[in-house]
Amino acid sequence: GIHMLAGFIALHSHPGRSSPTIRGKAVRELIMCQKVPDPPGDVDFSLFNEPRVQTLTARDRLDIHNSVPSCAGCHRLTDTIGLSMEKFDGAGQFRVNDQGQTIDASGSLDGIDFEDHAGLSAALSTNSAVPACFVQKTLSYGLGRELGKEERVWFDYVLQKFEQNGYRFKPLMRSIATSDNFFAVQAPTPPSAMDARAGAVNTAEKRS
């Protein structure tokens, strides 16, 4: 999957080292269309900057994050996903050790446990949020804008066709491009009388 491409892994890392949190957040938001809340502004990072902490594995460092209540909620959404990619460093190169210890790449996604990045791929392939997100992003790209609430029925129809066609991309593109909704253009909203008067005043001022 796209989450295993070297470019994806390297892009969603810290400079010079991996980041299970950033990688897990990217999977949630880019592949599953699930917004992960931003960290609170009052997080105390002093605990994580101690020299001892810097010698721990990524999994052990994240266990410290999860011990802080204000951090745990979001980290539970991201870290169990991102840790499955820990066998790839910040540049996307494969490795087996972190801080001299064998990397434990096990994790879970919405209740499905797995042992490594291949297991994450299998878990994503059965998660209903993934095809729905793919359809949403494909529609938004084709339209050049986000979908409106009034287009929910169309979205559901395209998603159903995507499922019926075995989640194949070409039939998805065909069902979108041949849909009447794809060619529907909403008439621009006429300016109010106030806006029209304001525009006339601005034009007069420019000419004077």
mmCIF file of C-alpha atoms in Angstrom, residues 20-22 36 39-40 43-45 47-48 53 56-83 106-108:
data_model
loop_
_atom_site.group_PDB
_atom_site.id
_atom_site.type_symbol
_atom_site.label_atom_id
_atom_site.label_comp_id
_atom_site.label_asym_id
_atom_site.label_seq_id
_atom_site.Cartn_x
_atom_site.Cartn_y
_atom_site.Cartn_z
ATOM 1 C CA PRO A 20 5.432 6.379 14.806
ATOM 2 C CA THR A 21 3.136 9.214 15.864
ATOM 3 C CA ILE A 22 3.524 11.222 12.647
ATOM 4 C CA VAL A 36 -6.498 13.441 14.667
ATOM 5 C CA PRO A 39 -1.806 18.277 20.795
ATOM 6 C CA PRO A 40 -2.851 20.578 23.628
ATOM 7 C CA VAL A 43 1.937 19.816 27.172
ATOM 8 C CA ASP A 44 4.999 19.590 29.424
ATOM 9 C CA PHE A 45 7.797 18.113 27.302
ATOM 10 C CA LEU A 47 9.771 14.568 30.888
ATOM 11 C CA PHE A 48 10.541 13.517 27.314
ATOM 12 C CA VAL A 53 14.650 9.022 27.525
ATOM 13 C CA LEU A 56 15.049 4.370 24.825
ATOM 14 C CA THR A 57 13.409 2.674 21.868
ATOM 15 C CA ALA A 58 10.581 4.475 20.102
ATOM 16 C CA ARG A 59 8.050 2.124 21.686
ATOM 17 C CA ASP A 60 9.370 2.829 25.186
ATOM 18 C CA ARG A 61 9.386 6.588 24.576
ATOM 19 C CA LEU A 62 5.778 6.436 23.430
ATOM 20 C CA ASP A 63 4.835 4.480 26.550
ATOM 21 C CA ILE A 64 5.919 7.580 28.480
ATOM 22 C CA HIS A 65 3.641 9.744 26.318
ATOM 23 C CA ASN A 66 0.760 7.404 27.007
ATOM 24 C CA SER A 67 1.338 7.760 30.747
ATOM 25 C CA VAL A 68 0.351 11.437 30.497
ATOM 26 C CA PRO A 69 -3.483 11.734 30.389
ATOM 27 C CA SER A 70 -3.469 14.834 28.153
ATOM 28 C CA CYS A 71 -1.373 12.964 25.570
ATOM 29 C CA ALA A 72 -2.755 9.441 25.801
ATOM 30 C CA GLY A 73 -6.026 9.962 23.933
ATOM 31 C CA CYS A 74 -4.478 11.005 20.626
ATOM 32 C CA HIS A 75 -1.421 8.782 20.908
ATOM 33 C CA ARG A 76 -3.656 5.724 21.190
ATOM 34 C CA LEU A 77 -5.109 6.658 17.798
ATOM 35 C CA THR A 78 -1.749 6.982 16.059
ATOM 36 C CA ASP A 79 1.045 5.102 17.799
ATOM 37 C CA THR A 80 -0.253 1.545 17.449
ATOM 38 C CA ILE A 81 -0.402 2.164 13.697
ATOM 39 C CA GLY A 82 2.929 3.939 13.334
ATOM 40 C CA LEU A 83 4.872 1.403 15.387
ATOM 41 C CA SER A 106 3.313 -5.199 16.442
ATOM 42 C CA GLY A 107 0.273 -2.985 16.771
ATOM 43 C CA SER A 108 -3.460 -2.738 16.288
#
